[in-house]
mmCIF file with all atom_site columns, C-alpha atoms in Angstrom:
data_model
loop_
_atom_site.group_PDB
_atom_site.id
_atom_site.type_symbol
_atom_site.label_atom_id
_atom_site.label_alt_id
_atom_site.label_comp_id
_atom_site.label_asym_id
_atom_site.label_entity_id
_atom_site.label_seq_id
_atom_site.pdbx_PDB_ins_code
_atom_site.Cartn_x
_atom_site.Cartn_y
_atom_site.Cartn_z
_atom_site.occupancy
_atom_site.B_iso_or_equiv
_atom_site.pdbx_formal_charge
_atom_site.auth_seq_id
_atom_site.auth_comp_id
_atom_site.auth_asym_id
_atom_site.auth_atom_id
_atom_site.pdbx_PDB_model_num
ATOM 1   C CA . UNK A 1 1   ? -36.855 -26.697 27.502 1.00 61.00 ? 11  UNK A CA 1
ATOM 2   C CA . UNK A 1 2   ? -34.784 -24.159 25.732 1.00 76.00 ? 12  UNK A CA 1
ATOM 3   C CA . UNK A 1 3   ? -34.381 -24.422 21.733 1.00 80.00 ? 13  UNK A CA 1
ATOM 4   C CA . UNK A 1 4   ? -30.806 -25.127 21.007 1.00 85.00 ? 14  UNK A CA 1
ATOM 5   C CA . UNK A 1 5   ? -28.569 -23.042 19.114 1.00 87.00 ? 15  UNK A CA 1
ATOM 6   C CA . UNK A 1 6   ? -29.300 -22.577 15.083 1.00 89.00 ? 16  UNK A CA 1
ATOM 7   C CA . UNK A 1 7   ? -26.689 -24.410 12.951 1.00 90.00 ? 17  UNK A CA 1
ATOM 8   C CA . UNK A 1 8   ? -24.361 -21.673 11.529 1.00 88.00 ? 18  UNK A CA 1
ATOM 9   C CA . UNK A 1 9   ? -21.954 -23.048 9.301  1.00 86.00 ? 19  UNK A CA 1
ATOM 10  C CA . UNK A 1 10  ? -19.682 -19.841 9.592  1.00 86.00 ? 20  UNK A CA 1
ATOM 11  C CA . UNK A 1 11  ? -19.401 -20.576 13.310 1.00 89.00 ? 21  UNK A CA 1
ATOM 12  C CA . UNK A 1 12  ? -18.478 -24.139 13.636 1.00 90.00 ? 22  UNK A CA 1
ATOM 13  C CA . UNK A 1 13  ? -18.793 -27.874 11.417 1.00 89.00 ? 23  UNK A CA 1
ATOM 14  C CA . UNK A 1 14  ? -21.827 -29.546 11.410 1.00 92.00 ? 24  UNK A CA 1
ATOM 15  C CA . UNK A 1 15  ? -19.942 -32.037 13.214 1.00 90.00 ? 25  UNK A CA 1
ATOM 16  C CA . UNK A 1 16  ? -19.531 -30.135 16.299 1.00 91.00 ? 26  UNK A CA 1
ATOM 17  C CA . UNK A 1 17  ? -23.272 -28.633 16.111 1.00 94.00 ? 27  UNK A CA 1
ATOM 18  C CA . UNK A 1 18  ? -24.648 -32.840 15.371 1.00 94.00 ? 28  UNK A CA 1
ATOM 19  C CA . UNK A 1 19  ? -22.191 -33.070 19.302 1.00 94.00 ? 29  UNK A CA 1
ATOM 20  C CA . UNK A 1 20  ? -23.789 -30.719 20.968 1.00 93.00 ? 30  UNK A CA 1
ATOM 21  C CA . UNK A 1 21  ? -27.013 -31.313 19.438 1.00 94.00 ? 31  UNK A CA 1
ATOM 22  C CA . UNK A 1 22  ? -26.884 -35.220 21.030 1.00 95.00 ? 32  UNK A CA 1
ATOM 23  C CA . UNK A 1 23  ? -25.702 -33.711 23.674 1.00 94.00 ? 33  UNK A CA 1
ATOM 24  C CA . UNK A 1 24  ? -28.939 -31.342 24.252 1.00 93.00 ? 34  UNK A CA 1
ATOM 25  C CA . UNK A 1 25  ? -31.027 -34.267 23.260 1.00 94.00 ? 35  UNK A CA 1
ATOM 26  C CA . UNK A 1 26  ? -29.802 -36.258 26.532 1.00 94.00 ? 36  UNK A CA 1
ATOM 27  C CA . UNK A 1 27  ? -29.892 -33.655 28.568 1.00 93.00 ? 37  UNK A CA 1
ATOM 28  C CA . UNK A 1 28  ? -33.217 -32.781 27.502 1.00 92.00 ? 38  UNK A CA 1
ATOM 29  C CA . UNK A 1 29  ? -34.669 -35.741 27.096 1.00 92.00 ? 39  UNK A CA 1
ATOM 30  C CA . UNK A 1 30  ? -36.155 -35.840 23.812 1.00 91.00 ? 40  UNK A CA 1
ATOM 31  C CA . UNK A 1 31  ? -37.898 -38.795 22.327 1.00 91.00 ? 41  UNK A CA 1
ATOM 32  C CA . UNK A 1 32  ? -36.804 -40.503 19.604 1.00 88.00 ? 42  UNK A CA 1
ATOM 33  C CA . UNK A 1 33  ? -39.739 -39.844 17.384 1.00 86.00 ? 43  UNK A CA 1
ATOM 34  C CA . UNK A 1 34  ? -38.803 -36.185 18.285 1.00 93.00 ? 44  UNK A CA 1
ATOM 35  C CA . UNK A 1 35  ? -35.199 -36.424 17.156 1.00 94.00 ? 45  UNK A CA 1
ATOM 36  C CA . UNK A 1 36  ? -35.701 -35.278 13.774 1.00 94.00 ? 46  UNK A CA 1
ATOM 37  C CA . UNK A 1 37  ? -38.091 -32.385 14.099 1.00 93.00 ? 47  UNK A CA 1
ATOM 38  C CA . UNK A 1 38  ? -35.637 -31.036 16.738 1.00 94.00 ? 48  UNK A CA 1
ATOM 39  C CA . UNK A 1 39  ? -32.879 -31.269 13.802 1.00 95.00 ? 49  UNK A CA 1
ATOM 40  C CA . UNK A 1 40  ? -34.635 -29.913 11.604 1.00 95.00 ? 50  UNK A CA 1
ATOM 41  C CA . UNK A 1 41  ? -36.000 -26.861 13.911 1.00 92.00 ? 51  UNK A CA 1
ATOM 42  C CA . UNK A 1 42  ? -32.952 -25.799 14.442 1.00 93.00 ? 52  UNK A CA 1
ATOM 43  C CA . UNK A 1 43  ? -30.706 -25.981 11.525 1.00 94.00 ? 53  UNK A CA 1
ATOM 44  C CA . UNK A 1 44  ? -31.632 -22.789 10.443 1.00 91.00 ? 54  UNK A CA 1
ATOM 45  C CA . UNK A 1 45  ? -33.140 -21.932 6.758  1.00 93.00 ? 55  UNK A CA 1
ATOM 46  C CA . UNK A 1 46  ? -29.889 -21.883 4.228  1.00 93.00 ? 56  UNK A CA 1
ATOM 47  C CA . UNK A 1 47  ? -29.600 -25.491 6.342  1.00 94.00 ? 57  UNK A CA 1
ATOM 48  C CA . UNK A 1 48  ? -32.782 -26.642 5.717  1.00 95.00 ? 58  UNK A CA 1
ATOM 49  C CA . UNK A 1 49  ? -33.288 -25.649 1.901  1.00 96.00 ? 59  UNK A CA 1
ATOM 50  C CA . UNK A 1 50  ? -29.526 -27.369 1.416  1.00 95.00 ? 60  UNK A CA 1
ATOM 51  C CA . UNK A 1 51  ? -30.936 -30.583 3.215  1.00 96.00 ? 61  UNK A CA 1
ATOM 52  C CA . UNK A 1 52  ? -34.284 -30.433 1.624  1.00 96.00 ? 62  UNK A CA 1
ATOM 53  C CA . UNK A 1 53  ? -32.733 -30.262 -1.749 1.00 96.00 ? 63  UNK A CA 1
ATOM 54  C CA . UNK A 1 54  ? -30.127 -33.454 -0.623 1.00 96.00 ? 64  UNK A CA 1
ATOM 55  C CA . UNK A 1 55  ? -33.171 -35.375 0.293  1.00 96.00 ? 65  UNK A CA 1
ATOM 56  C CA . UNK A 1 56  ? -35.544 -34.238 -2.806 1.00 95.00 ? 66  UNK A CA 1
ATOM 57  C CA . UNK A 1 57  ? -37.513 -35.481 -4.488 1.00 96.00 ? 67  UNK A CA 1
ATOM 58  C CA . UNK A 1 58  ? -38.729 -36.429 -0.665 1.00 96.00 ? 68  UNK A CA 1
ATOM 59  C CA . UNK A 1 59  ? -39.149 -34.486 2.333  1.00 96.00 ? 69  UNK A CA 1
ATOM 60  C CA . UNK A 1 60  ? -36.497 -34.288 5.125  1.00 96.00 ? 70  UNK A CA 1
ATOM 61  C CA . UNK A 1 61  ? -39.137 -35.010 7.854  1.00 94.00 ? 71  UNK A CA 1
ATOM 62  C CA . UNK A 1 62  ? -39.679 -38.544 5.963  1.00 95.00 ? 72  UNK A CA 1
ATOM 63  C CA . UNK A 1 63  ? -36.255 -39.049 6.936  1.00 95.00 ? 73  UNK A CA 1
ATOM 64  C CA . UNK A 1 64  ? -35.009 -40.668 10.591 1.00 95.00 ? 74  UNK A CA 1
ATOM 65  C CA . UNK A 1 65  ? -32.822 -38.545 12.623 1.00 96.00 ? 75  UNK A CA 1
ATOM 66  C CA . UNK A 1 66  ? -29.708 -40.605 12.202 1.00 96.00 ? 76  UNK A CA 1
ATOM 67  C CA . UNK A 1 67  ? -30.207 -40.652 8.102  1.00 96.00 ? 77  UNK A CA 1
ATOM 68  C CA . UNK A 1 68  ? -30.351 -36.790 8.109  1.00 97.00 ? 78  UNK A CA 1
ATOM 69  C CA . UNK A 1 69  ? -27.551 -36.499 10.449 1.00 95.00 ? 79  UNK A CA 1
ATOM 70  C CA . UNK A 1 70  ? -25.519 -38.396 8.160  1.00 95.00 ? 80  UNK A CA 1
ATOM 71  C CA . UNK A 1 71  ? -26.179 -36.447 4.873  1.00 96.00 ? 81  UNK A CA 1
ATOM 72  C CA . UNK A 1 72  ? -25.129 -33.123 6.373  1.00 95.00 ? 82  UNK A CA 1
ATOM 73  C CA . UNK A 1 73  ? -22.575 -34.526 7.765  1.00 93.00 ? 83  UNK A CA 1
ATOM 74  C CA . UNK A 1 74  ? -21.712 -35.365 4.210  1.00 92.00 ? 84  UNK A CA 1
ATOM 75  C CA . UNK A 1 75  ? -22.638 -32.558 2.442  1.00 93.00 ? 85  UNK A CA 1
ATOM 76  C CA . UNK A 1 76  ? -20.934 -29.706 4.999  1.00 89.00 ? 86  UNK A CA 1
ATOM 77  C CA . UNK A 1 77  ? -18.081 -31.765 6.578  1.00 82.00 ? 87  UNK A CA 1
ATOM 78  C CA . UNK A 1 78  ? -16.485 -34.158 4.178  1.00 82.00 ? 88  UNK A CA 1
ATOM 79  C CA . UNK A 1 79  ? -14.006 -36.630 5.512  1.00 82.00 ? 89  UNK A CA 1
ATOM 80  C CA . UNK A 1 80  ? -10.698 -34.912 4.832  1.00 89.00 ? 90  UNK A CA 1
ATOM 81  C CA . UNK A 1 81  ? -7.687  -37.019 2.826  1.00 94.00 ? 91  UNK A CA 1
ATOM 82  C CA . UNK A 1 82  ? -5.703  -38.595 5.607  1.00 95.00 ? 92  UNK A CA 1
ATOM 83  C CA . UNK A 1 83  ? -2.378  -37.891 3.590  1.00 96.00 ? 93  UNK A CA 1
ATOM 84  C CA . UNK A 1 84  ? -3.693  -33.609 3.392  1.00 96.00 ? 94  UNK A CA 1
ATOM 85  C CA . UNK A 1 85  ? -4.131  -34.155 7.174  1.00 96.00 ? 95  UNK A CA 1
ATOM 86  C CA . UNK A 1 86  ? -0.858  -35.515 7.927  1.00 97.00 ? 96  UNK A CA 1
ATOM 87  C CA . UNK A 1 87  ? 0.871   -32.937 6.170  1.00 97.00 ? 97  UNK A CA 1
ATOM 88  C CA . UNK A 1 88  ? -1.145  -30.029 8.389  1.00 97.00 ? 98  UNK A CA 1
ATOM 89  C CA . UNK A 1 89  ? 0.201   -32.026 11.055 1.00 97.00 ? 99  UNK A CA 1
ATOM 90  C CA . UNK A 1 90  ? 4.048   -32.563 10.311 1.00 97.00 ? 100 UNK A CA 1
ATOM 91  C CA . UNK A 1 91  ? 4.049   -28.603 9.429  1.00 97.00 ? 101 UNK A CA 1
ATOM 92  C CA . UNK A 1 92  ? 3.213   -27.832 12.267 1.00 97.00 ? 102 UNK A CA 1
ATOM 93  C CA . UNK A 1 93  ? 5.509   -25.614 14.626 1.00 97.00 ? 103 UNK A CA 1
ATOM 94  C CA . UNK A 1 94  ? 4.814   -24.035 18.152 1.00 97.00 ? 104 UNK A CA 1
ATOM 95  C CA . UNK A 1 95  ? 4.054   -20.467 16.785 1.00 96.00 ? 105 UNK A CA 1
ATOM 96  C CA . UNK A 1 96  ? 6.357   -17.495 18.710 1.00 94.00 ? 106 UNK A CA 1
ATOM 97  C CA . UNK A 1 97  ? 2.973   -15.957 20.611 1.00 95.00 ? 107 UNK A CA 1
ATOM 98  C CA . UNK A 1 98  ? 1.913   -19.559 21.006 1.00 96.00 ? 108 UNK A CA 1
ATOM 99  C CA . UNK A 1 99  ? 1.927   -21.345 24.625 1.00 95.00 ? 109 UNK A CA 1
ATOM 100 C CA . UNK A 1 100 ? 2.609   -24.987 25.001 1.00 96.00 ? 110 UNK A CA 1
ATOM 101 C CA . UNK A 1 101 ? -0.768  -26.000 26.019 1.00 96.00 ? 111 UNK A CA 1
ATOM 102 C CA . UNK A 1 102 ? -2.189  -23.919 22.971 1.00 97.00 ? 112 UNK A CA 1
ATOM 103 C CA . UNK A 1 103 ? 0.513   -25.451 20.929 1.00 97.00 ? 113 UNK A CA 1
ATOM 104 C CA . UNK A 1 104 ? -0.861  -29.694 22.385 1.00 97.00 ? 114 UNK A CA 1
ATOM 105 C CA . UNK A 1 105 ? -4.780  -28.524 21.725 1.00 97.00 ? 115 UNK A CA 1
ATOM 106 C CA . UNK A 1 106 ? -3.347  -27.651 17.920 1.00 97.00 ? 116 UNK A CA 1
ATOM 107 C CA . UNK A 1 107 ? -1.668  -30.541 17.334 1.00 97.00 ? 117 UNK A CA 1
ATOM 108 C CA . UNK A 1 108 ? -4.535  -32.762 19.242 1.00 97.00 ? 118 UNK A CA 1
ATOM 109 C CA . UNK A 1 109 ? -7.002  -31.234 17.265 1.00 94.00 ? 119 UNK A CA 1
ATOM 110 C CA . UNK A 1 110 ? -4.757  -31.190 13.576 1.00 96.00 ? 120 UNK A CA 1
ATOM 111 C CA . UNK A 1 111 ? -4.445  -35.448 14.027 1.00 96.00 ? 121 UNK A CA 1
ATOM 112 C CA . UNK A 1 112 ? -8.095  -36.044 14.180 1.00 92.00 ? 122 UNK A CA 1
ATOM 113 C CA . UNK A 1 113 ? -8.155  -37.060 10.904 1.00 92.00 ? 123 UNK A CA 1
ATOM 114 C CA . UNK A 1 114 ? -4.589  -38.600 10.474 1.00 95.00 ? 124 UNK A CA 1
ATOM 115 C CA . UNK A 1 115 ? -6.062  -42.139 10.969 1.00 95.00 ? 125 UNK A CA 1
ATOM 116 C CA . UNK A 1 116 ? -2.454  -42.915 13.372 1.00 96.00 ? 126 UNK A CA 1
ATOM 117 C CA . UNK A 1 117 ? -4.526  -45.240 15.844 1.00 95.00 ? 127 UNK A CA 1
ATOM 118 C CA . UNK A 1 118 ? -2.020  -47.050 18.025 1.00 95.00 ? 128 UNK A CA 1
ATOM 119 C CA . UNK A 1 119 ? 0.686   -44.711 16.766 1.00 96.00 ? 129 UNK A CA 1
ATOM 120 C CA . UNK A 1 120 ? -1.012  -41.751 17.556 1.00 97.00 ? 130 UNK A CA 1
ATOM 121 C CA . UNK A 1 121 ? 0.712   -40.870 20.762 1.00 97.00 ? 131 UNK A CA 1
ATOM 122 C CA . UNK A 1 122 ? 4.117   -41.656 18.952 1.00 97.00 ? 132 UNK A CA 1
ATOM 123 C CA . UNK A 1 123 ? 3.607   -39.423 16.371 1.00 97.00 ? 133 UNK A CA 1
ATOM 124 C CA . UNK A 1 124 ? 2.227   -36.097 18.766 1.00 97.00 ? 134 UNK A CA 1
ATOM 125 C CA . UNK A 1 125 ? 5.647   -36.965 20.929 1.00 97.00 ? 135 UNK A CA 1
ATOM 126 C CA . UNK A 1 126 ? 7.615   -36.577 17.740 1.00 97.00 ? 136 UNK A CA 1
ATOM 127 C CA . UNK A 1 127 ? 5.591   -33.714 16.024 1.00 97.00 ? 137 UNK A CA 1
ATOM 128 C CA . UNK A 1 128 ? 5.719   -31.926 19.854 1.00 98.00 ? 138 UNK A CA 1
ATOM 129 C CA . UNK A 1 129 ? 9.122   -32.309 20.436 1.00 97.00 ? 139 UNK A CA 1
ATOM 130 C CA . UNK A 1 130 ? 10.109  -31.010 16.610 1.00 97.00 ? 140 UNK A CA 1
ATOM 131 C CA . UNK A 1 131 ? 7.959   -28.077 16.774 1.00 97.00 ? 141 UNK A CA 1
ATOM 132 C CA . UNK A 1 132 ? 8.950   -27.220 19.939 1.00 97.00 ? 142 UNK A CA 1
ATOM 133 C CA . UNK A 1 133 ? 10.319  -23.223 19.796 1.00 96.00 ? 143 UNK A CA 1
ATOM 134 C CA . UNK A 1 134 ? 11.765  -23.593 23.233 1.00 95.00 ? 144 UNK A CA 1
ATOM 135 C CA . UNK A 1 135 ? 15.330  -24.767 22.256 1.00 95.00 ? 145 UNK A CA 1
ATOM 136 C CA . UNK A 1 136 ? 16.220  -25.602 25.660 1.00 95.00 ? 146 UNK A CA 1
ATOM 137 C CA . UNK A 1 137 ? 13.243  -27.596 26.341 1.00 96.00 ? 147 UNK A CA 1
ATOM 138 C CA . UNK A 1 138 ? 13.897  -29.855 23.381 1.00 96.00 ? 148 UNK A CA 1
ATOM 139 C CA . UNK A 1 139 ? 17.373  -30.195 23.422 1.00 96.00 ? 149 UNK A CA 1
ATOM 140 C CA . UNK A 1 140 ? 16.155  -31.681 27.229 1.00 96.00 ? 150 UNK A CA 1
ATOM 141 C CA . UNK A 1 141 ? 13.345  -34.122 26.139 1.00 97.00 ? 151 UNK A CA 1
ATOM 142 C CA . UNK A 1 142 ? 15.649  -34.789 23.176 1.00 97.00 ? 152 UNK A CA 1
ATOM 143 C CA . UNK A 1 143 ? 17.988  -36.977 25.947 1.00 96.00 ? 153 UNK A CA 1
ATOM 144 C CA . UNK A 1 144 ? 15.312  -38.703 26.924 1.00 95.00 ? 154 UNK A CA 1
ATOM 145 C CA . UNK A 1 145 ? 15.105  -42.234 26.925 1.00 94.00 ? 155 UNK A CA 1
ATOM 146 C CA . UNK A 1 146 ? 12.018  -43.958 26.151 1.00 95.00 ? 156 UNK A CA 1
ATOM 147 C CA . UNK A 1 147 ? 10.384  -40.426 26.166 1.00 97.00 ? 157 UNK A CA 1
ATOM 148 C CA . UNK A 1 148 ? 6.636   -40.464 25.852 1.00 97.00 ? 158 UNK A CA 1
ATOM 149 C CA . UNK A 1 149 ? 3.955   -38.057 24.918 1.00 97.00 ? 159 UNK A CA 1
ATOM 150 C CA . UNK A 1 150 ? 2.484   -37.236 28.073 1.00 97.00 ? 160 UNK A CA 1
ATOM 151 C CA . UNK A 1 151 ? 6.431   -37.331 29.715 1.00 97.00 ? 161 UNK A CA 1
ATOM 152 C CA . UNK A 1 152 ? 7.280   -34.905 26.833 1.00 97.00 ? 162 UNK A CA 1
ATOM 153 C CA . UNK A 1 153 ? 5.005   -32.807 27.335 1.00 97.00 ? 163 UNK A CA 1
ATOM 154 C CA . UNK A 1 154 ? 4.981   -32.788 31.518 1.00 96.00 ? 164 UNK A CA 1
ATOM 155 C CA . UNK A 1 155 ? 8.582   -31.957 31.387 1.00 96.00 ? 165 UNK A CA 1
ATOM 156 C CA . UNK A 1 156 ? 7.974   -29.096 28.677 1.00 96.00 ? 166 UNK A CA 1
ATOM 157 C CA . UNK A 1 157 ? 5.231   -27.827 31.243 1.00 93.00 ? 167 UNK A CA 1
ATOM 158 C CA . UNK A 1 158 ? 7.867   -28.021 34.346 1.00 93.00 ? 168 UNK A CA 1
ATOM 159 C CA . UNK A 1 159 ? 10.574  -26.251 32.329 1.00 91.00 ? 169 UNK A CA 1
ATOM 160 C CA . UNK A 1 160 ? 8.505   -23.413 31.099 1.00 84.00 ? 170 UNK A CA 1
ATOM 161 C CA . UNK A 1 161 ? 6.926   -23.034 34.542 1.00 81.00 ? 171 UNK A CA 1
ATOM 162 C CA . UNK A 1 162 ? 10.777  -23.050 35.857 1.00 75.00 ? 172 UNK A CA 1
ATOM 163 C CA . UNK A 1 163 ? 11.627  -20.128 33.659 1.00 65.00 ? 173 UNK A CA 1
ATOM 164 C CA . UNK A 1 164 ? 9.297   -18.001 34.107 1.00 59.00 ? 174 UNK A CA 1
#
């Protein structure tokens, strides 16, 4: 079994690294009772000395996985303000070097913290259609009735395709 990447905080959230870390877990098969000494293996040492000093005055291997999980996740990726996150969003244009699919991961990626729920495919199909830099292709979706995300942005795909 391979050691998993270190935790480098200048190369992605500790959010993403706790993904793939569950993810390596299952894959791997790793016990439960092994969860934690895994985590803390691999989190590198600016990691560890941050978590130690979260957990002080005890040790982080005292601690279950789930427990340590939780205060990095914490400490090194705070919950962002839903209203900051919405803004990011509704700014948001389809930039000139920018293709459409780039343009959907953006905006897919921008909402995660916007808290829409239900709404959530409303509010891409607006913010998609707004940003769009195609003129053409959003004058078109803009006569569309009952237009929906995924029809927005399959028609934006068949009319760039078509142009090119």
């Amino acid at each position: 079994m391979q050691k998993p990447d270190v935790f480098s905080e200048a190369a992605e959230s500790f959010r993403n690294y706790k993904e793939r870390l569950d993810a390596y877990i299952v894959a791997n098969g790793v016990s439960i009772a092994k969860k934690s000494a895994l985590l803390l293996s691999s989190i590198g040492p600016k990691t560890y000395q941050t978590l130690r000093s979260l957990c002080a005055p005890d040790l982080p291997s005292t601690k279950p996985y789930e427990v340590l999980c939780e205060t990095l996740l914490h400490h090194c990726s705070p919950v962002p303000l839903e209203i900051m996150e919405r803004y990011k969003l509704h700014k948001r244009d389809q930039q000139s070097t920018e293709s459409i699919s780039q343009y959907i991961a953006s905006m897919k990626s921008l909402s995660e913290h916007c808290n829409f729920n239900d709404n959530l495919s409303i509010a891409l199909r607006d913010r998609f259609v707004c940003g769009l830099k195609d003129q053409t292709i959003q004058k078109r979706l803009l006569q569309e009735k009952n237009l929906t995300f995924e029809t927005a942005t399959n028609l934006a795909f068949a009319m760039n395709y078509m142009a090119v």
